[in-house]
């Protein structure tokens, strides 16, 4: 049992920082990302004895992180946060995505158009520089299928950004007092 | 250039250094087509966002040794939680499913098993301290019952001295009891002492049958 634990932590060590960063980027918030990382680590620690091929530790661990994230986003309606209305969101600071904070803010808006699985896929590909082959292995899909999912995800995000942009413009032209 | 082709070229030009693609034909199309120009702007914005958000935020990263301690403590705490023996080894989600299935099965079995109980089939109401004139006037009591629509109820008068004991027998429901008690209290000049006696029979029925009776009402042939 102790050997299994030691092996788990030794396999985790090279992935530790990258995995923690992945969780932070996926959630778009440092504290919540760390919480997600902790939950995923607990799940991985419990499930590690069932992993037969230790060479596949990396995709196995990332799969656990993605599943943990997905189960957190699938909370029942009474536990979900009430989303901000688009009017409130449009009045938040950071309309120009030039710095990291603003980019994360806009990214979290665009991510709302995607499922939890697709958010993880885009994060791994665009922010963590995973290759299509690695993603295909993680998601157990063909490379073509992964490319298609990425393309569709980008299109959904782009459309979401466009709709925000249209709302913002129409609000400015109607001269709402909050927008000024 | 058609919009479709322009959009394909835009998709290909992702992750270029600048948001605007270095394709003269495409640039010419974008300058003429506002829809495609908006798409190009959004695509460029998306690329900029990805580049900016890809920067690692390494502030306050918990060292692995510290993390190891907290994770192993949490794992140990989880193991100490009571888990039914039949569900050990199942994932948490499946364990909950098994629990719900067992609860439904138990409820289904309980609902069809008949069990004995005392079933109320009617009420007798005894009034003490009824005015003698009122109690002995059969017409007045019977008229009152008839007026209330209680044609099946019977009347019995006992132990008349200065006041009498009046029994109204065979009331079918608590509503009928309430009606009679209210009416007698109005008709009698003095306070009455009232005793309500439920009439029960031994019965044996399942929960399902009882629920059906409550919802659809008692069948005429039902005991």
mmCIF file of C-alpha atoms in Angstrom:
data_model
loop_
_atom_site.group_PDB
_atom_site.id
_atom_site.type_symbol
_atom_site.label_atom_id
_atom_site.label_comp_id
_atom_site.label_asym_id
_atom_site.label_seq_id
_atom_site.Cartn_x
_atom_site.Cartn_y
_atom_site.Cartn_z
ATOM 1 C CA UNK A 1 0.000 0.000 0.000
ATOM 2 C CA UNK A 2 2.774 2.381 0.973
ATOM 3 C CA UNK A 3 4.719 1.412 -2.168
ATOM 4 C CA UNK A 4 1.656 2.227 -4.268
ATOM 5 C CA UNK A 5 1.395 5.658 -2.639
ATOM 6 C CA UNK A 6 5.081 6.370 -3.144
ATOM 7 C CA UNK A 7 4.840 5.306 -6.755
ATOM 8 C CA UNK A 8 1.834 7.587 -7.254
ATOM 9 C CA UNK A 9 3.678 10.607 -5.897
ATOM 10 C CA UNK A 10 6.837 9.837 -7.822
ATOM 11 C CA UNK A 11 4.854 9.534 -11.076
ATOM 12 C CA UNK A 12 3.005 12.733 -10.238
ATOM 13 C CA UNK A 13 6.117 14.796 -9.510
ATOM 14 C CA UNK A 14 7.045 15.662 -13.141
ATOM 15 C CA UNK A 15 3.390 16.461 -13.923
ATOM 16 C CA UNK A 16 2.648 18.321 -10.702
ATOM 17 C CA UNK A 17 3.186 21.922 -11.762
ATOM 18 C CA UNK A 18 1.737 21.499 -15.255
ATOM 19 C CA UNK A 19 -1.365 19.788 -13.900
ATOM 20 C CA UNK A 20 -1.876 22.507 -11.318
ATOM 21 C CA UNK A 21 -1.551 25.159 -14.035
ATOM 22 C CA UNK A 22 -4.008 23.245 -16.220
ATOM 23 C CA UNK A 23 -6.615 23.297 -13.442
ATOM 24 C CA UNK A 24 -6.127 27.022 -12.889
ATOM 25 C CA UNK A 25 -6.497 27.759 -16.601
ATOM 26 C CA UNK A 26 -9.466 25.453 -16.970
ATOM 27 C CA UNK A 27 -11.418 27.177 -14.204
ATOM 28 C CA UNK A 28 -9.959 30.621 -14.914
ATOM 29 C CA UNK A 29 -9.403 31.280 -11.222
ATOM 30 C CA UNK A 30 -6.414 30.507 -9.009
ATOM 31 C CA UNK A 31 -8.221 29.428 -5.831
ATOM 32 C CA UNK A 32 -10.950 27.472 -7.552
ATOM 33 C CA UNK A 33 -8.382 25.871 -9.827
ATOM 34 C CA UNK A 34 -6.382 24.748 -6.794
ATOM 35 C CA UNK A 35 -9.540 23.301 -5.258
ATOM 36 C CA UNK A 36 -10.215 21.382 -8.459
ATOM 37 C CA UNK A 37 -6.614 20.150 -8.447
ATOM 38 C CA UNK A 38 -6.959 18.966 -4.841
ATOM 39 C CA UNK A 39 -10.201 17.089 -5.606
ATOM 40 C CA UNK A 40 -8.655 15.495 -8.676
ATOM 41 C CA UNK A 41 -5.580 14.466 -6.675
ATOM 42 C CA UNK A 42 -7.742 12.827 -4.014
ATOM 43 C CA UNK A 43 -9.691 10.950 -6.704
ATOM 44 C CA UNK A 44 -6.464 9.914 -8.421
ATOM 45 C CA UNK A 45 -4.849 8.813 -5.154
ATOM 46 C CA UNK A 46 -7.876 6.620 -4.363
ATOM 47 C CA UNK A 47 -8.071 5.192 -7.885
ATOM 48 C CA UNK A 48 -4.348 4.730 -8.484
ATOM 49 C CA UNK A 49 -4.233 1.016 -7.495
ATOM 50 C CA UNK A 50 -6.591 0.357 -10.439
ATOM 51 C CA UNK A 51 -4.140 1.847 -12.957
ATOM 52 C CA UNK A 52 -2.355 -1.079 -14.569
ATOM 53 C CA UNK A 53 -0.184 0.651 -17.134
ATOM 54 C CA UNK A 54 1.945 3.128 -15.237
ATOM 55 C CA UNK A 55 3.350 4.444 -18.509
ATOM 56 C CA UNK A 56 -0.110 5.888 -19.179
ATOM 57 C CA UNK A 57 -0.096 7.839 -15.927
ATOM 58 C CA UNK A 58 -0.210 11.277 -17.618
ATOM 59 C CA UNK A 59 -3.336 10.776 -19.772
ATOM 60 C CA UNK A 60 -4.968 8.829 -16.927
ATOM 61 C CA UNK A 61 -4.374 11.678 -14.475
ATOM 62 C CA UNK A 62 -5.534 14.353 -16.921
ATOM 63 C CA UNK A 63 -8.643 12.294 -17.610
ATOM 64 C CA UNK A 64 -9.365 12.322 -13.866
ATOM 65 C CA UNK A 65 -8.929 16.097 -13.768
ATOM 66 C CA UNK A 66 -11.296 16.534 -16.720
ATOM 67 C CA UNK A 67 -13.856 14.186 -15.124
ATOM 68 C CA UNK A 68 -13.626 16.028 -11.812
ATOM 69 C CA UNK A 69 -14.148 19.322 -13.602
ATOM 70 C CA UNK A 70 -17.097 17.886 -15.527
ATOM 71 C CA UNK A 71 -18.755 16.542 -12.399
ATOM 72 C CA UNK A 72 -18.323 19.936 -10.724
ATOM 73 C CA UNK A 73 -20.037 21.679 -13.614
ATOM 74 C CA UNK A 74 -22.861 19.128 -13.571
ATOM 75 C CA UNK A 75 -24.086 20.143 -10.150
ATOM 76 C CA UNK A 76 -27.834 20.094 -9.585
ATOM 77 C CA UNK A 77 -29.617 23.367 -10.299
ATOM 78 C CA UNK A 78 -30.055 24.271 -6.641
ATOM 79 C CA UNK A 79 -26.267 24.223 -6.121
ATOM 80 C CA UNK A 80 -25.380 26.192 -9.227
ATOM 81 C CA UNK A 81 -24.403 29.820 -9.048
ATOM 82 C CA UNK A 82 -26.835 32.227 -10.619
ATOM 83 C CA UNK A 83 -25.093 33.540 -13.742
ATOM 84 C CA UNK A 84 -24.661 37.249 -14.226
ATOM 85 C CA UNK A 85 -27.031 38.764 -16.716
ATOM 86 C CA UNK A 86 -25.468 39.958 -19.933
ATOM 87 C CA UNK A 87 -26.271 43.536 -18.917
ATOM 88 C CA UNK A 88 -24.256 43.187 -15.716
ATOM 89 C CA UNK A 89 -21.465 41.342 -17.510
ATOM 90 C CA UNK A 90 -21.162 44.037 -20.147
ATOM 91 C CA UNK A 91 -20.603 46.618 -17.431
ATOM 92 C CA UNK A 92 -17.733 44.713 -15.870
ATOM 93 C CA UNK A 93 -14.234 46.081 -16.426
ATOM 94 C CA UNK A 94 -11.971 44.502 -19.017
ATOM 95 C CA UNK A 95 -13.725 45.054 -22.330
ATOM 96 C CA UNK A 96 -10.395 45.122 -24.154
ATOM 97 C CA UNK A 97 -8.624 41.753 -23.989
ATOM 98 C CA UNK A 98 -5.046 42.984 -23.950
ATOM 99 C CA UNK A 99 -3.742 41.748 -20.626
ATOM 100 C CA UNK A 100 -3.886 38.335 -18.996
ATOM 101 C CA UNK A 101 -6.676 39.205 -16.617
ATOM 102 C CA UNK A 102 -8.909 40.619 -19.323
ATOM 103 C CA UNK A 103 -8.094 37.684 -21.593
ATOM 104 C CA UNK A 104 -9.116 35.216 -18.880
ATOM 105 C CA UNK A 105 -12.271 37.191 -18.271
ATOM 106 C CA UNK A 106 -13.225 37.113 -21.952
ATOM 107 C CA UNK A 107 -12.145 33.503 -22.219
ATOM 108 C CA UNK A 108 -14.449 32.517 -19.381
ATOM 109 C CA UNK A 109 -17.291 34.261 -21.255
ATOM 110 C CA UNK A 110 -16.480 32.423 -24.467
ATOM 111 C CA UNK A 111 -16.060 29.115 -22.590
ATOM 112 C CA UNK A 112 -19.688 29.319 -21.537
ATOM 113 C CA UNK A 113 -20.596 28.281 -25.062
ATOM 114 C CA UNK A 114 -18.793 24.945 -24.565
ATOM 115 C CA UNK A 115 -19.398 21.754 -22.617
ATOM 116 C CA UNK A 116 -17.005 20.885 -19.778
ATOM 117 C CA UNK A 117 -15.302 18.274 -21.980
ATOM 118 C CA UNK A 118 -14.763 20.775 -24.775
ATOM 119 C CA UNK A 119 -13.487 23.419 -22.365
ATOM 120 C CA UNK A 120 -10.851 20.947 -21.203
ATOM 121 C CA UNK A 121 -10.011 20.035 -24.794
ATOM 122 C CA UNK A 122 -9.535 23.665 -25.832
ATOM 123 C CA UNK A 123 -7.535 24.441 -22.690
ATOM 124 C CA UNK A 124 -5.184 21.536 -23.308
ATOM 125 C CA UNK A 125 -4.716 22.392 -26.978
ATOM 126 C CA UNK A 126 -4.641 26.162 -26.960
ATOM 127 C CA UNK A 127 -3.234 26.930 -23.515
ATOM 128 C CA UNK A 128 -1.207 23.847 -22.637
ATOM 129 C CA UNK A 129 0.131 23.092 -26.135
ATOM 130 C CA UNK A 130 -0.871 19.462 -26.228
ATOM 131 C CA UNK A 131 -0.596 17.890 -29.655
ATOM 132 C CA UNK A 132 -3.574 16.473 -31.534
ATOM 133 C CA UNK A 133 -2.086 12.983 -31.104
ATOM 134 C CA UNK A 134 -1.839 13.382 -27.329
ATOM 135 C CA UNK A 135 -5.411 14.653 -27.178
ATOM 136 C CA UNK A 136 -6.604 11.768 -29.341
ATOM 137 C CA UNK A 137 -4.991 9.377 -26.861
ATOM 138 C CA UNK A 138 -6.518 11.173 -23.872
ATOM 139 C CA UNK A 139 -10.011 11.332 -25.328
ATOM 140 C CA UNK A 140 -9.764 7.913 -26.963
ATOM 141 C CA UNK A 141 -10.789 9.367 -30.331
ATOM 142 C CA UNK A 142 -9.200 9.636 -33.759
ATOM 143 C CA UNK A 143 -7.086 12.661 -34.594
ATOM 144 C CA UNK A 144 -9.672 13.722 -37.190
ATOM 145 C CA UNK A 145 -12.414 13.671 -34.581
ATOM 146 C CA UNK A 146 -10.315 15.793 -32.231
ATOM 147 C CA UNK A 147 -9.591 18.318 -34.989
ATOM 148 C CA UNK A 148 -13.283 18.540 -35.785
ATOM 149 C CA UNK A 149 -14.195 19.048 -32.120
ATOM 150 C CA UNK A 150 -11.573 21.763 -31.795
ATOM 151 C CA UNK A 151 -12.822 23.478 -34.935
ATOM 152 C CA UNK A 152 -16.409 23.403 -33.711
ATOM 153 C CA UNK A 153 -15.398 24.581 -30.257
ATOM 154 C CA UNK A 154 -13.492 27.541 -31.715
ATOM 155 C CA UNK A 155 -16.472 28.421 -33.878
ATOM 156 C CA UNK A 156 -18.827 28.344 -30.894
ATOM 157 C CA UNK A 157 -16.455 30.535 -28.891
ATOM 158 C CA UNK A 158 -16.078 32.949 -31.760
ATOM 159 C CA UNK A 159 -19.851 33.193 -32.176
ATOM 160 C CA UNK A 160 -20.252 33.820 -28.469
ATOM 161 C CA UNK A 161 -17.721 36.649 -28.629
ATOM 162 C CA UNK A 162 -19.525 38.097 -31.638
ATOM 163 C CA UNK A 163 -22.843 38.040 -29.828
ATOM 164 C CA UNK A 164 -21.274 39.853 -26.852
ATOM 165 C CA UNK A 165 -19.762 42.377 -29.203
ATOM 166 C CA UNK A 166 -23.142 42.960 -30.897
ATOM 167 C CA UNK A 167 -24.882 43.388 -27.546
ATOM 168 C CA UNK A 168 -22.213 45.799 -26.410
ATOM 169 C CA UNK A 169 -22.514 47.867 -29.581
ATOM 170 C CA UNK A 170 -26.298 47.956 -29.527
ATOM 171 C CA UNK A 171 -26.202 49.061 -25.901
ATOM 172 C CA UNK A 172 -23.798 51.852 -26.733
ATOM 173 C CA UNK A 173 -25.921 53.049 -29.676
ATOM 174 C CA UNK A 174 -29.091 53.064 -27.565
ATOM 175 C CA UNK A 175 -27.120 55.184 -25.075
ATOM 176 C CA UNK A 176 -27.748 53.251 -21.885
ATOM 177 C CA UNK A 177 -26.522 55.241 -18.864
ATOM 178 C CA UNK A 178 -24.531 52.248 -17.501
ATOM 179 C CA UNK A 179 -22.551 51.974 -20.680
ATOM 180 C CA UNK A 180 -21.215 55.491 -20.462
ATOM 181 C CA UNK B 1 -13.728 35.345 -53.166
ATOM 182 C CA UNK B 2 -16.793 33.835 -51.564
ATOM 183 C CA UNK B 3 -17.532 34.135 -47.869
ATOM 184 C CA UNK B 4 -17.233 30.389 -47.335
ATOM 185 C CA UNK B 5 -13.718 30.315 -48.772
ATOM 186 C CA UNK B 6 -12.761 33.365 -46.751
ATOM 187 C CA UNK B 7 -13.941 31.688 -43.566
ATOM 188 C CA UNK B 8 -11.946 28.548 -44.369
ATOM 189 C CA UNK B 9 -8.812 30.634 -44.912
ATOM 190 C CA UNK B 10 -9.483 32.454 -41.665
ATOM 191 C CA UNK B 11 -9.682 29.136 -39.838
ATOM 192 C CA UNK B 12 -6.361 28.100 -41.393
ATOM 193 C CA UNK B 13 -4.673 31.325 -40.373
ATOM 194 C CA UNK B 14 -5.133 30.676 -36.656
ATOM 195 C CA UNK B 15 -2.198 31.291 -34.384
ATOM 196 C CA UNK B 16 -0.419 33.626 -36.730
ATOM 197 C CA UNK B 17 1.636 36.446 -35.292
ATOM 198 C CA UNK B 18 -0.918 39.106 -36.074
ATOM 199 C CA UNK B 19 -4.671 38.902 -35.856
ATOM 200 C CA UNK B 20 -4.999 40.039 -39.460
ATOM 201 C CA UNK B 21 -4.060 37.373 -42.011
ATOM 202 C CA UNK B 22 -1.299 38.127 -44.586
ATOM 203 C CA UNK B 23 -3.400 37.090 -47.566
ATOM 204 C CA UNK B 24 -4.130 39.898 -50.035
ATOM 205 C CA UNK B 25 -7.129 38.201 -51.583
ATOM 206 C CA UNK B 26 -8.595 37.538 -48.167
ATOM 207 C CA UNK B 27 -7.822 41.069 -46.987
ATOM 208 C CA UNK B 28 -9.606 42.449 -50.019
ATOM 209 C CA UNK B 29 -12.643 40.345 -49.254
ATOM 210 C CA UNK B 30 -12.600 41.396 -45.598
ATOM 211 C CA UNK B 31 -12.553 45.059 -46.584
ATOM 212 C CA UNK B 32 -15.693 44.519 -48.689
ATOM 213 C CA UNK B 33 -17.648 42.070 -46.522
ATOM 214 C CA UNK B 34 -18.578 43.366 -43.051
ATOM 215 C CA UNK B 35 -19.817 39.937 -41.878
ATOM 216 C CA UNK B 36 -16.509 38.232 -42.666
ATOM 217 C CA UNK B 37 -14.620 41.200 -41.222
ATOM 218 C CA UNK B 38 -16.459 40.727 -37.940
ATOM 219 C CA UNK B 39 -15.645 37.003 -37.989
ATOM 220 C CA UNK B 40 -11.990 37.788 -38.639
ATOM 221 C CA UNK B 41 -11.976 40.267 -35.787
ATOM 222 C CA UNK B 42 -13.513 37.712 -33.414
ATOM 223 C CA UNK B 43 -11.087 35.004 -34.561
ATOM 224 C CA UNK B 44 -8.152 37.347 -34.021
ATOM 225 C CA UNK B 45 -9.481 38.272 -30.621
ATOM 226 C CA UNK B 46 -9.776 34.589 -29.737
ATOM 227 C CA UNK B 47 -6.157 33.993 -30.732
ATOM 228 C CA UNK B 48 -4.999 36.950 -28.636
ATOM 229 C CA UNK B 49 -6.998 35.653 -25.699
ATOM 230 C CA UNK B 50 -5.452 32.208 -25.977
ATOM 231 C CA UNK B 51 -1.961 33.649 -26.154
ATOM 232 C CA UNK B 52 -2.511 35.849 -23.127
ATOM 233 C CA UNK B 53 -4.256 33.192 -21.059
ATOM 234 C CA UNK B 54 -1.611 30.564 -21.852
ATOM 235 C CA UNK B 55 0.811 32.324 -19.499
ATOM 236 C CA UNK B 56 1.321 30.179 -16.387
ATOM 237 C CA UNK B 57 0.150 31.678 -13.128
ATOM 238 C CA UNK B 58 2.686 30.106 -10.761
ATOM 239 C CA UNK B 59 1.861 32.318 -7.797
ATOM 240 C CA UNK B 60 1.163 30.502 -4.507
ATOM 241 C CA UNK B 61 1.660 26.991 -5.849
ATOM 242 C CA UNK B 62 1.506 24.576 -2.937
ATOM 243 C CA UNK B 63 4.712 22.473 -2.759
ATOM 244 C CA UNK B 64 4.206 18.814 -3.585
ATOM 245 C CA UNK B 65 5.242 17.671 -0.089
ATOM 246 C CA UNK B 66 2.570 19.852 1.498
ATOM 247 C CA UNK B 67 0.006 18.780 -1.072
ATOM 248 C CA UNK B 68 0.859 15.141 -0.410
ATOM 249 C CA UNK B 69 0.058 15.595 3.258
ATOM 250 C CA UNK B 70 -3.327 17.274 2.643
ATOM 251 C CA UNK B 71 -4.361 14.762 -0.028
ATOM 252 C CA UNK B 72 -3.450 11.736 2.081
ATOM 253 C CA UNK B 73 -5.283 13.200 5.082
ATOM 254 C CA UNK B 74 -8.394 13.688 2.968
ATOM 255 C CA UNK B 75 -8.131 10.170 1.542
ATOM 256 C CA UNK B 76 -7.817 8.737 5.069
ATOM 257 C CA UNK B 77 -10.862 10.736 6.220
ATOM 258 C CA UNK B 78 -12.918 9.457 3.303
ATOM 259 C CA UNK B 79 -11.982 5.871 4.074
ATOM 260 C CA UNK B 80 -13.192 6.258 7.641
ATOM 261 C CA UNK B 81 -16.676 7.256 6.506
ATOM 262 C CA UNK B 82 -19.254 4.512 6.955
ATOM 263 C CA UNK B 83 -20.061 2.762 3.699
ATOM 264 C CA UNK B 84 -22.626 -0.087 3.469
ATOM 265 C CA UNK B 85 -20.831 -3.401 3.017
ATOM 266 C CA UNK B 86 -22.815 -4.276 -0.126
ATOM 267 C CA UNK B 87 -21.592 -1.158 -1.943
ATOM 268 C CA UNK B 88 -17.866 -1.313 -1.090
ATOM 269 C CA UNK B 89 -15.809 -1.216 -4.263
ATOM 270 C CA UNK B 90 -18.460 0.608 -6.293
ATOM 271 C CA UNK B 91 -17.839 4.147 -7.550
ATOM 272 C CA UNK B 92 -19.618 6.861 -5.555
ATOM 273 C CA UNK B 93 -22.158 7.664 -8.289
ATOM 274 C CA UNK B 94 -23.017 3.990 -8.747
ATOM 275 C CA UNK B 95 -23.219 3.522 -4.980
ATOM 276 C CA UNK B 96 -25.852 6.236 -4.806
ATOM 277 C CA UNK B 97 -27.714 4.546 -7.658
ATOM 278 C CA UNK B 98 -27.668 1.215 -5.817
ATOM 279 C CA UNK B 99 -28.963 2.932 -2.683
ATOM 280 C CA UNK B 100 -31.844 4.539 -4.550
ATOM 281 C CA UNK B 101 -32.693 1.265 -6.302
ATOM 282 C CA UNK B 102 -32.758 -0.623 -2.981
ATOM 283 C CA UNK B 103 -34.973 2.076 -1.413
ATOM 284 C CA UNK B 104 -37.402 1.891 -4.350
ATOM 285 C CA UNK B 105 -37.496 -1.925 -4.172
ATOM 286 C CA UNK B 106 -38.208 -1.863 -0.414
ATOM 287 C CA UNK B 107 -40.963 0.719 -0.910
ATOM 288 C CA UNK B 108 -42.497 -1.328 -3.744
ATOM 289 C CA UNK B 109 -42.526 -4.492 -1.609
ATOM 290 C CA UNK B 110 -43.985 -2.666 1.408
ATOM 291 C CA UNK B 111 -46.716 -1.130 -0.709
ATOM 292 C CA UNK B 112 -48.100 -4.500 -1.843
ATOM 293 C CA UNK B 113 -47.815 -6.404 1.474
ATOM 294 C CA UNK B 114 -51.195 -6.348 3.296
ATOM 295 C CA UNK B 115 -51.116 -5.573 7.009
ATOM 296 C CA UNK B 116 -53.817 -5.503 9.672
ATOM 297 C CA UNK B 117 -55.135 -2.293 11.163
ATOM 298 C CA UNK B 118 -58.285 -0.818 12.691
ATOM 299 C CA UNK B 119 -60.233 0.938 9.983
ATOM 300 C CA UNK B 120 -62.721 3.660 10.959
ATOM 301 C CA UNK B 121 -66.085 3.027 9.298
ATOM 302 C CA UNK B 122 -68.202 5.599 11.146
ATOM 303 C CA UNK B 123 -68.770 7.605 14.294
ATOM 304 C CA UNK B 124 -71.194 7.721 17.185
ATOM 305 C CA UNK B 125 -71.500 10.981 19.049
ATOM 306 C CA UNK B 126 -72.759 11.140 22.625
ATOM 307 C CA UNK B 127 -73.954 14.431 24.075
ATOM 308 C CA UNK B 128 -74.433 14.831 27.824
ATOM 309 C CA UNK B 129 -76.425 17.719 29.320
ATOM 310 C CA UNK B 130 -78.945 18.034 26.482
ATOM 311 C CA UNK B 131 -82.062 19.973 27.404
ATOM 312 C CA UNK B 132 -84.885 17.529 28.172
ATOM 313 C CA UNK B 133 -87.375 19.324 25.917
ATOM 314 C CA UNK B 134 -84.962 19.218 23.031
ATOM 315 C CA UNK B 135 -83.879 15.594 23.554
ATOM 316 C CA UNK B 136 -87.407 14.267 23.811
ATOM 317 C CA UNK B 137 -88.626 16.185 20.786
ATOM 318 C CA UNK B 138 -87.953 13.563 18.141
ATOM 319 C CA UNK B 139 -89.190 15.809 15.356
ATOM 320 C CA UNK B 140 -86.773 18.608 16.149
ATOM 321 C CA UNK B 141 -83.702 16.322 16.183
ATOM 322 C CA UNK B 142 -84.818 14.410 13.090
ATOM 323 C CA UNK B 143 -85.567 17.641 11.235
ATOM 324 C CA UNK B 144 -82.124 18.908 12.132
ATOM 325 C CA UNK B 145 -80.486 15.714 10.813
ATOM 326 C CA UNK B 146 -82.627 15.824 7.686
ATOM 327 C CA UNK B 147 -81.741 19.461 7.127
ATOM 328 C CA UNK B 148 -78.074 18.567 7.384
ATOM 329 C CA UNK B 149 -78.532 15.756 4.850
ATOM 330 C CA UNK B 150 -77.776 13.031 7.403
ATOM 331 C CA UNK B 151 -80.731 10.808 6.570
ATOM 332 C CA UNK B 152 -78.969 7.590 7.564
ATOM 333 C CA UNK B 153 -78.075 8.716 11.082
ATOM 334 C CA UNK B 154 -80.120 7.375 14.002
ATOM 335 C CA UNK B 155 -81.016 8.970 17.335
ATOM 336 C CA UNK B 156 -81.104 7.396 20.783
ATOM 337 C CA UNK B 157 -82.011 9.155 24.011
ATOM 338 C CA UNK B 158 -80.879 7.732 27.378
ATOM 339 C CA UNK B 159 -80.970 8.602 31.054
ATOM 340 C CA UNK B 160 -83.272 11.605 31.085
ATOM 341 C CA UNK B 161 -83.405 13.469 34.393
ATOM 342 C CA UNK B 162 -83.212 17.253 34.303
ATOM 343 C CA UNK B 163 -81.043 16.821 31.192
ATOM 344 C CA UNK B 164 -80.614 13.866 28.865
ATOM 345 C CA UNK B 165 -77.897 11.880 27.150
ATOM 346 C CA UNK B 166 -78.383 12.026 23.395
ATOM 347 C CA UNK B 167 -76.659 9.607 21.019
ATOM 348 C CA UNK B 168 -76.418 10.248 17.333
ATOM 349 C CA UNK B 169 -75.478 6.952 15.730
ATOM 350 C CA UNK B 170 -74.034 5.949 12.381
ATOM 351 C CA UNK B 171 -72.393 9.117 11.190
ATOM 352 C CA UNK B 172 -70.230 8.295 8.220
ATOM 353 C CA UNK B 173 -67.448 10.831 8.391
ATOM 354 C CA UNK B 174 -65.725 13.361 10.624
ATOM 355 C CA UNK B 175 -67.392 16.119 8.583
ATOM 356 C CA UNK B 176 -70.809 14.792 9.559
ATOM 357 C CA UNK B 177 -69.693 14.693 13.196
ATOM 358 C CA UNK B 178 -68.577 18.305 12.969
ATOM 359 C CA UNK B 179 -71.928 19.342 11.483
ATOM 360 C CA UNK B 180 -73.944 17.577 14.188
ATOM 361 C CA UNK B 181 -71.830 18.910 17.061
ATOM 362 C CA UNK B 182 -72.098 22.468 15.746
ATOM 363 C CA UNK B 183 -75.866 22.198 15.211
ATOM 364 C CA UNK B 184 -76.531 20.686 18.658
ATOM 365 C CA UNK B 185 -74.433 23.386 20.333
ATOM 366 C CA UNK B 186 -76.507 26.040 18.584
ATOM 367 C CA UNK B 187 -79.819 24.388 19.461
ATOM 368 C CA UNK B 188 -79.046 23.594 23.111
ATOM 369 C CA UNK B 189 -79.215 26.566 25.532
ATOM 370 C CA UNK B 190 -76.475 25.213 27.870
ATOM 371 C CA UNK B 191 -72.999 23.903 27.241
ATOM 372 C CA UNK B 192 -72.841 20.306 26.119
ATOM 373 C CA UNK B 193 -70.298 17.708 26.926
ATOM 374 C CA UNK B 194 -69.527 15.743 23.795
ATOM 375 C CA UNK B 195 -67.883 12.378 23.274
ATOM 376 C CA UNK B 196 -67.015 11.164 19.796
ATOM 377 C CA UNK B 197 -66.682 7.397 19.495
ATOM 378 C CA UNK B 198 -65.084 6.106 16.295
ATOM 379 C CA UNK B 199 -66.512 2.820 15.012
ATOM 380 C CA UNK B 200 -63.704 0.554 13.806
ATOM 381 C CA UNK B 201 -63.430 -2.797 12.113
ATOM 382 C CA UNK B 202 -60.358 -4.995 11.803
ATOM 383 C CA UNK B 203 -59.060 -4.752 8.283
ATOM 384 C CA UNK B 204 -56.139 -6.064 6.264
ATOM 385 C CA UNK B 205 -54.985 -4.059 3.243
ATOM 386 C CA UNK B 206 -51.832 -3.052 1.473
ATOM 387 C CA UNK B 207 -50.514 0.517 1.343
ATOM 388 C CA UNK B 208 -51.221 0.559 -2.394
ATOM 389 C CA UNK B 209 -54.883 -0.347 -1.813
ATOM 390 C CA UNK B 210 -55.213 2.302 0.878
ATOM 391 C CA UNK B 211 -53.596 4.916 -1.334
ATOM 392 C CA UNK B 212 -56.030 3.994 -4.114
ATOM 393 C CA UNK B 213 -58.948 4.411 -1.742
ATOM 394 C CA UNK B 214 -57.687 7.795 -0.587
ATOM 395 C CA UNK B 215 -57.202 9.016 -4.135
ATOM 396 C CA UNK B 216 -60.184 7.501 -5.939
ATOM 397 C CA UNK B 217 -62.544 7.206 -2.957
ATOM 398 C CA UNK B 218 -63.989 4.098 -1.290
ATOM 399 C CA UNK B 219 -65.658 1.580 -3.564
ATOM 400 C CA UNK B 220 -69.256 0.687 -2.660
ATOM 401 C CA UNK B 221 -68.374 -2.998 -2.324
ATOM 402 C CA UNK B 222 -65.253 -2.320 -0.254
ATOM 403 C CA UNK B 223 -65.547 -3.370 3.395
#
